[in-house]
Short mmCIF file of C-alpha atoms in Angstrom, two decimals:
data_model
loop_
_atom_site.label_atom_id
_atom_site.label_comp_id
_atom_site.label_asym_id
_atom_site.label_seq_id
_atom_site.Cartn_x
_atom_site.Cartn_y
_atom_site.Cartn_z
CA MET A 4 0.00 0.00 0.00
CA ARG A 5 1.39 3.39 -1.02
CA PHE A 6 -0.27 5.64 1.56
CA ALA A 7 -1.13 8.14 -1.17
CA PHE A 8 -4.50 9.30 0.11
CA LEU A 9 -4.57 12.88 -1.17
CA LEU A 10 -8.15 12.86 -2.35
CA LEU A 11 -11.04 14.17 -0.33
CA LEU A 12 -14.28 13.01 -1.89
CA LEU A 13 -16.81 15.80 -2.02
CA CYS A 14 -20.11 15.10 -3.72
CA GLY A 15 -21.78 14.31 -6.98
CA CYS A 16 -23.38 16.92 -9.14
CA SER A 17 -26.67 16.44 -7.28
CA ARG A 18 -27.35 18.84 -4.40
CA GLU A 19 -28.44 15.97 -2.16
CA SER A 20 -25.92 13.80 -0.38
CA PRO A 21 -25.04 10.60 -2.25
CA SER A 22 -25.80 7.14 -0.87
CA THR A 23 -22.71 5.17 0.10
CA VAL A 24 -21.64 1.61 0.84
CA GLY A 25 -18.13 0.40 1.57
CA GLY A 26 -15.80 -1.93 3.37
CA HIS A 27 -12.17 -3.01 3.64
CA THR A 28 -9.81 -4.36 1.00
CA MET A 29 -6.08 -4.56 0.24
CA GLY A 30 -5.13 -3.12 3.62
CA THR A 31 -7.28 -0.03 3.17
CA THR A 32 -10.93 0.91 2.62
CA TRP A 33 -13.25 1.06 -0.38
CA SER A 34 -16.48 2.92 -1.04
CA LEU A 35 -19.17 3.20 -3.70
CA ARG A 36 -21.31 6.33 -3.99
CA VAL A 37 -24.43 6.79 -6.08
CA HIS A 38 -26.83 9.69 -6.49
CA PRO A 39 -29.87 9.81 -4.17
CA GLY A 40 -32.55 7.43 -5.32
CA SER A 41 -30.16 5.29 -7.35
CA HIS A 42 -29.95 1.57 -6.70
CA LEU A 43 -27.03 0.30 -4.63
CA PRO A 44 -25.89 -3.27 -5.26
CA ALA A 45 -25.53 -5.71 -2.37
CA VAL A 46 -22.37 -4.82 -0.47
CA GLN A 47 -21.70 -8.53 0.12
CA ASP A 48 -21.39 -9.11 -3.63
CA LEU A 49 -18.86 -6.32 -4.04
CA GLN A 50 -16.91 -7.35 -0.94
CA GLN A 51 -16.67 -10.96 -2.09
CA THR A 52 -15.35 -9.80 -5.46
CA LEU A 53 -12.72 -7.60 -3.82
CA ASP A 54 -11.80 -10.37 -1.37
CA ARG A 55 -11.16 -12.74 -4.29
CA TRP A 56 -8.88 -10.22 -5.99
CA GLU A 57 -7.06 -9.55 -2.72
CA SER A 58 -6.44 -13.30 -2.35
CA ILE A 59 -4.59 -13.08 -5.67
CA LEU A 60 -2.76 -9.75 -5.49
CA SER A 61 -1.94 -9.29 -1.80
CA HIS A 62 1.68 -9.54 -0.66
CA TRP A 63 0.49 -9.60 2.97
CA GLN A 64 -1.64 -12.76 2.77
CA PRO A 65 0.68 -15.79 2.98
CA ASP A 66 -1.57 -17.92 0.77
CA SER A 67 -2.17 -15.34 -1.99
CA ALA A 68 -1.05 -16.01 -5.54
CA VAL A 69 1.60 -13.29 -5.20
CA SER A 70 2.91 -14.80 -1.96
CA ARG A 71 3.03 -18.29 -3.43
CA PHE A 72 4.98 -17.01 -6.41
CA ASN A 73 7.35 -15.14 -4.10
CA ALA A 74 7.89 -18.23 -1.93
CA SER A 75 8.81 -20.39 -4.92
CA VAL A 76 12.50 -20.76 -5.79
CA SER A 77 11.74 -22.42 -9.11
CA THR A 78 12.71 -20.71 -12.35
CA ASP A 79 10.13 -22.77 -14.28
CA TRP A 80 6.70 -21.48 -15.25
CA LEU A 81 4.45 -21.23 -12.19
CA PRO A 82 0.69 -21.35 -12.82
CA VAL A 83 -1.08 -18.23 -11.50
CA PRO A 84 -4.55 -16.72 -11.94
CA SER A 85 -5.03 -14.78 -15.17
CA GLU A 86 -5.70 -11.65 -13.11
CA LEU A 87 -2.13 -11.67 -11.81
CA VAL A 88 -0.72 -12.05 -15.33
CA GLU A 89 -2.82 -9.05 -16.39
CA VAL A 90 -1.61 -6.92 -13.49
CA VAL A 91 2.04 -7.83 -14.08
CA GLU A 92 1.81 -6.99 -17.79
CA LEU A 93 0.11 -3.70 -16.95
CA ALA A 94 2.97 -2.77 -14.62
CA GLN A 95 5.57 -3.78 -17.19
CA ARG A 96 3.84 -1.63 -19.81
CA ILE A 97 4.05 1.39 -17.51
CA SER A 98 7.68 0.56 -16.77
CA ALA A 99 8.53 0.44 -20.48
CA ASN A 100 6.80 3.81 -21.04
CA THR A 101 8.64 5.59 -18.20
CA GLY A 102 12.23 4.47 -18.53
CA HIS A 103 11.60 1.65 -16.02
CA ALA A 104 10.70 4.01 -13.18
CA LEU A 105 8.11 1.48 -12.00
CA ASP A 106 9.44 -1.95 -11.07
CA ILE A 107 7.21 -4.49 -9.30
CA THR A 108 10.20 -6.74 -8.54
CA LEU A 109 11.49 -4.40 -5.83
CA ALA A 110 9.96 -6.41 -2.97
CA PRO A 111 13.42 -7.29 -1.54
CA LEU A 112 14.36 -3.61 -1.49
CA ILE A 113 10.97 -2.59 -0.05
CA ASP A 114 11.48 -5.05 2.80
CA LEU A 115 15.10 -3.98 3.24
CA TRP A 116 14.01 -0.39 3.77
CA GLY A 117 11.29 -1.45 6.21
CA PHE A 118 8.30 -0.56 4.03
CA GLY A 119 7.06 -4.09 3.37
CA SER A 120 5.72 -6.91 5.50
CA LYS A 121 8.80 -7.03 7.72
CA SER A 122 9.67 -4.80 10.67
CA ARG A 123 10.41 -1.09 10.30
CA ARG A 124 14.02 0.12 10.15
CA THR A 125 15.74 2.56 12.42
CA THR A 126 19.07 2.51 10.61
CA TYR A 127 20.16 3.20 7.05
CA PRO A 128 20.89 0.01 5.04
CA SER A 129 24.50 -0.51 4.03
CA SER A 130 25.57 -0.21 0.41
CA GLU A 131 26.25 -3.95 0.46
CA GLU A 132 22.69 -4.68 1.62
CA ILE A 133 21.24 -2.43 -1.08
CA ALA A 134 23.41 -4.03 -3.76
CA ALA A 135 22.37 -7.52 -2.64
CA ALA A 136 18.66 -6.64 -2.78
CA LYS A 137 19.08 -5.02 -6.20
CA ALA A 138 20.84 -8.14 -7.47
CA VAL A 139 17.67 -10.22 -6.97
CA SER A 140 15.40 -7.56 -8.49
CA GLY A 141 14.78 -6.36 -12.03
CA TRP A 142 11.58 -6.36 -14.12
CA GLN A 143 13.46 -7.80 -17.14
CA HIS A 144 13.86 -11.07 -15.22
CA LEU A 145 10.09 -11.54 -14.84
CA HIS A 146 8.11 -13.19 -17.65
CA THR A 147 4.42 -13.77 -18.34
CA ARG A 148 2.39 -16.37 -20.21
CA HIS A 149 -1.30 -16.36 -21.08
CA ASP A 150 -2.19 -19.90 -22.11
CA PRO A 151 -2.21 -21.30 -19.54
CA PRO A 152 -1.61 -18.24 -17.32
CA ALA A 153 1.74 -18.37 -15.58
CA LEU A 154 4.72 -16.34 -14.39
CA ARG A 155 8.38 -17.21 -14.56
CA LYS A 156 11.41 -15.63 -12.90
CA ASP A 157 15.04 -15.90 -13.90
CA ILE A 158 16.26 -15.31 -10.32
CA GLN A 159 15.25 -17.78 -7.61
CA ALA A 160 15.06 -15.14 -4.86
CA MET A 161 13.01 -12.67 -6.93
CA ARG A 162 9.82 -11.43 -5.26
CA ILE A 163 7.13 -9.11 -6.57
CA ASN A 164 4.90 -6.43 -5.05
CA VAL A 165 2.05 -5.22 -7.28
CA SER A 166 0.57 -2.67 -4.86
CA ALA A 167 1.50 0.23 -7.17
CA VAL A 168 -1.18 -0.87 -9.65
CA ALA A 169 -3.45 -3.28 -7.74
CA GLU A 170 -5.91 -0.71 -6.40
CA GLY A 171 -6.34 0.98 -9.76
CA TRP A 172 -6.75 -2.38 -11.49
CA ALA A 173 -9.43 -3.35 -8.97
CA LEU A 174 -11.27 -0.07 -9.57
CA ASP A 175 -11.36 -0.62 -13.32
CA HIS A 176 -12.64 -4.17 -12.99
CA LEU A 177 -15.15 -3.34 -10.27
CA ALA A 178 -16.49 -0.57 -12.51
CA GLN A 179 -16.88 -3.10 -15.33
CA HIS A 180 -18.77 -5.37 -12.95
CA LEU A 181 -21.11 -2.54 -11.95
CA GLY A 182 -21.63 -1.69 -15.61
CA SER A 183 -22.72 -5.27 -16.26
CA LEU A 184 -25.38 -4.72 -13.57
CA GLY A 185 -26.69 -1.71 -15.48
CA MET A 186 -25.02 0.95 -13.33
CA HIS A 187 -23.47 3.85 -15.25
CA ASP A 188 -23.40 6.75 -12.76
CA PHE A 189 -21.34 6.19 -9.61
CA LEU A 190 -18.11 7.07 -7.80
CA LEU A 191 -15.76 4.29 -6.68
CA GLU A 192 -12.83 4.72 -4.31
CA ILE A 193 -10.13 2.39 -2.99
CA GLY A 194 -7.53 3.81 -0.64
CA GLY A 195 -7.91 7.32 -2.02
CA GLU A 196 -7.78 6.32 -5.69
CA VAL A 197 -11.02 7.34 -7.40
CA LEU A 198 -12.98 6.27 -10.48
CA ALA A 199 -16.03 8.16 -11.73
CA ARG A 200 -18.75 7.00 -14.06
CA GLY A 201 -20.87 9.95 -15.02
CA GLU A 202 -19.99 13.38 -13.59
CA TRP A 203 -18.66 13.73 -10.05
CA ARG A 204 -16.71 16.42 -8.25
CA VAL A 205 -13.69 15.55 -6.13
CA GLY A 206 -11.26 17.71 -4.23
CA VAL A 207 -7.51 17.30 -4.38
CA GLN A 208 -6.09 17.72 -0.90
CA THR A 209 -2.90 19.65 -0.27
CA PRO A 210 -0.16 17.21 0.83
CA ALA A 211 -0.10 16.68 4.61
CA ALA A 212 -2.91 19.24 5.04
CA PRO A 213 -5.68 18.80 7.63
CA PRO A 214 -8.79 16.95 6.39
CA GLY A 215 -11.05 19.19 4.39
CA GLU A 216 -8.33 21.50 3.09
CA THR A 217 -8.37 21.14 -0.69
CA ALA A 218 -6.04 22.67 -3.23
CA GLN A 219 -8.55 22.49 -6.07
CA THR A 220 -11.82 20.87 -7.07
CA LEU A 221 -12.07 18.75 -10.20
CA LEU A 222 -15.01 17.55 -12.26
CA LEU A 223 -14.39 13.96 -13.27
CA LYS A 224 -16.48 12.62 -16.14
CA ASP A 225 -15.87 8.93 -16.86
CA GLN A 226 -12.33 9.41 -15.54
CA SER A 227 -10.10 8.29 -12.70
CA ILE A 228 -7.59 10.08 -10.52
CA ALA A 229 -4.79 8.43 -8.56
CA THR A 230 -2.21 10.02 -6.31
CA SER A 231 1.21 8.96 -5.08
CA GLY A 232 2.90 10.92 -2.32
CA VAL A 233 5.86 10.73 0.03
CA TYR A 234 4.57 12.39 3.19
CA ARG A 235 2.60 9.62 4.91
CA GLN A 236 5.13 6.81 5.33
CA HIS A 237 8.84 7.30 6.01
CA PHE A 238 11.46 6.85 8.67
CA MET A 239 13.99 9.18 10.23
CA VAL A 240 17.71 8.47 10.67
CA GLY A 241 20.05 11.12 12.01
CA GLY A 242 17.49 13.85 11.39
CA GLN A 243 17.09 12.78 7.75
CA GLU A 244 13.65 11.73 6.50
CA TYR A 245 13.51 8.86 3.99
CA ALA A 246 10.38 8.40 1.87
CA HIS A 247 8.81 5.00 1.18
CA ILE A 248 8.94 5.43 -2.62
CA LEU A 249 12.06 3.72 -3.98
CA ASP A 250 13.91 4.53 -7.19
CA PRO A 251 14.65 1.23 -9.01
CA ARG A 252 17.78 2.77 -10.51
CA THR A 253 19.41 3.47 -7.15
CA GLY A 254 17.64 1.04 -4.84
CA SER A 255 17.13 3.92 -2.40
CA PRO A 256 14.26 6.28 -1.50
CA ILE A 257 13.62 9.21 -3.80
CA ALA A 258 15.16 12.45 -2.55
CA HIS A 259 13.82 15.23 -4.80
CA SER A 260 11.33 18.01 -4.18
CA LEU A 261 8.13 16.34 -5.36
CA ALA A 262 5.66 15.73 -2.53
CA SER A 263 2.90 14.16 -4.61
CA VAL A 264 1.74 13.42 -8.12
CA SER A 265 -1.90 12.98 -9.16
CA VAL A 266 -2.70 11.53 -12.58
CA ILE A 267 -6.09 11.82 -14.27
CA HIS A 268 -6.79 9.08 -16.80
CA ALA A 269 -9.64 7.07 -18.29
CA SER A 270 -8.04 3.97 -16.73
CA ALA A 271 -7.65 3.87 -12.94
CA ALA A 272 -4.93 1.23 -13.28
CA LEU A 273 -2.84 3.41 -15.58
CA ALA A 274 -3.44 6.48 -13.42
CA ASP A 275 -2.32 4.45 -10.39
CA GLY A 276 0.88 3.15 -11.95
CA TYR A 277 1.85 6.36 -13.73
CA ALA A 278 1.41 8.38 -10.52
CA THR A 279 4.07 6.24 -8.82
CA ALA A 280 6.38 6.24 -11.84
CA LEU A 281 6.24 10.02 -12.26
CA LEU A 282 6.89 10.52 -8.56
CA VAL A 283 9.98 8.34 -8.86
CA LEU A 284 11.20 10.32 -11.87
CA GLY A 285 10.97 13.65 -10.06
CA PRO A 286 9.89 17.16 -11.07
CA LEU A 287 11.99 17.55 -14.21
CA GLU A 288 12.19 14.08 -15.71
CA GLY A 289 8.65 13.31 -14.57
CA ARG A 290 7.18 16.32 -16.34
CA ALA A 291 9.07 15.41 -19.52
CA PHE A 292 7.62 11.88 -19.52
CA ALA A 293 4.14 13.16 -18.66
CA GLU A 294 4.24 15.51 -21.65
CA LYS A 295 5.54 12.75 -23.90
CA LEU A 296 2.73 10.42 -22.80
CA GLY A 297 0.05 13.11 -22.94
CA LEU A 298 -0.88 12.66 -19.28
CA GLN A 299 -2.98 15.09 -17.26
CA VAL A 300 -1.07 15.58 -14.00
CA ILE A 301 -1.28 17.65 -10.81
CA TRP A 302 2.09 18.23 -9.15
CA PHE A 303 2.89 19.33 -5.59
CA GLU A 304 6.46 20.21 -4.69
CA ARG A 305 7.86 20.70 -1.21
CA LYS A 306 9.25 24.08 -0.28
CA LYS A 307 13.03 24.13 -0.06
#
């Protein structure tokens, strides 16, 4: 989980308050909002769907498909659900489009820095520890197959973490599910990432600001917005703050002036992944890639 909850949901275009259902998924919360008088589907149906996806994509659940792949030391093809193959290929597409700024094979480095399932750190990792974790990482050593669905790794100790795209992917697929039920006007949210069908207003919160303090209000129409930020999860060593977003090129936390990046896109999954990748790239390189890809982005930089 990326702790990138910069979005304060406001209201739909109706003057009345929307009806809402929700629950818990992927270590965070989810919600569905509809206009007053609109039909809400059974929350149990939506929760069961999200629970099934979490059982595939979670790196916290020891029996998830991701965890089973991570626990395997085989370099042969390992059968996995088709959903995991789809998520991995989505992440690799974003990586290829951003100079490999997004890398889902960084699980060893995430754990090394204390941002994964293991205990938090109070000391800076040594250069030898960083080099060792980098040596068992690298997206180019992860391969996918569709028929039958499977993953294969070239490095026995390779482990993956798909949290940078999992919430957005779930939003897109949950929206498709709701569409199949005849719903075409709603607002979905998972962990601060938002998908709108129809027209809905959302507020973008200033990084680290008190709840309710928004920098600007946006009208989303059949769009999604996802945010990645550095201010919620970090650790301090010797008075130095280290963010939880890691640069695959260095194996260390990013250290530039960007505090958060919000990407608006038709696909919640792409908005989710690109937000992380652009944050890794930083204010200059990130803006260059965003322009090249034609992305609509909101940037917040920390004061020096």
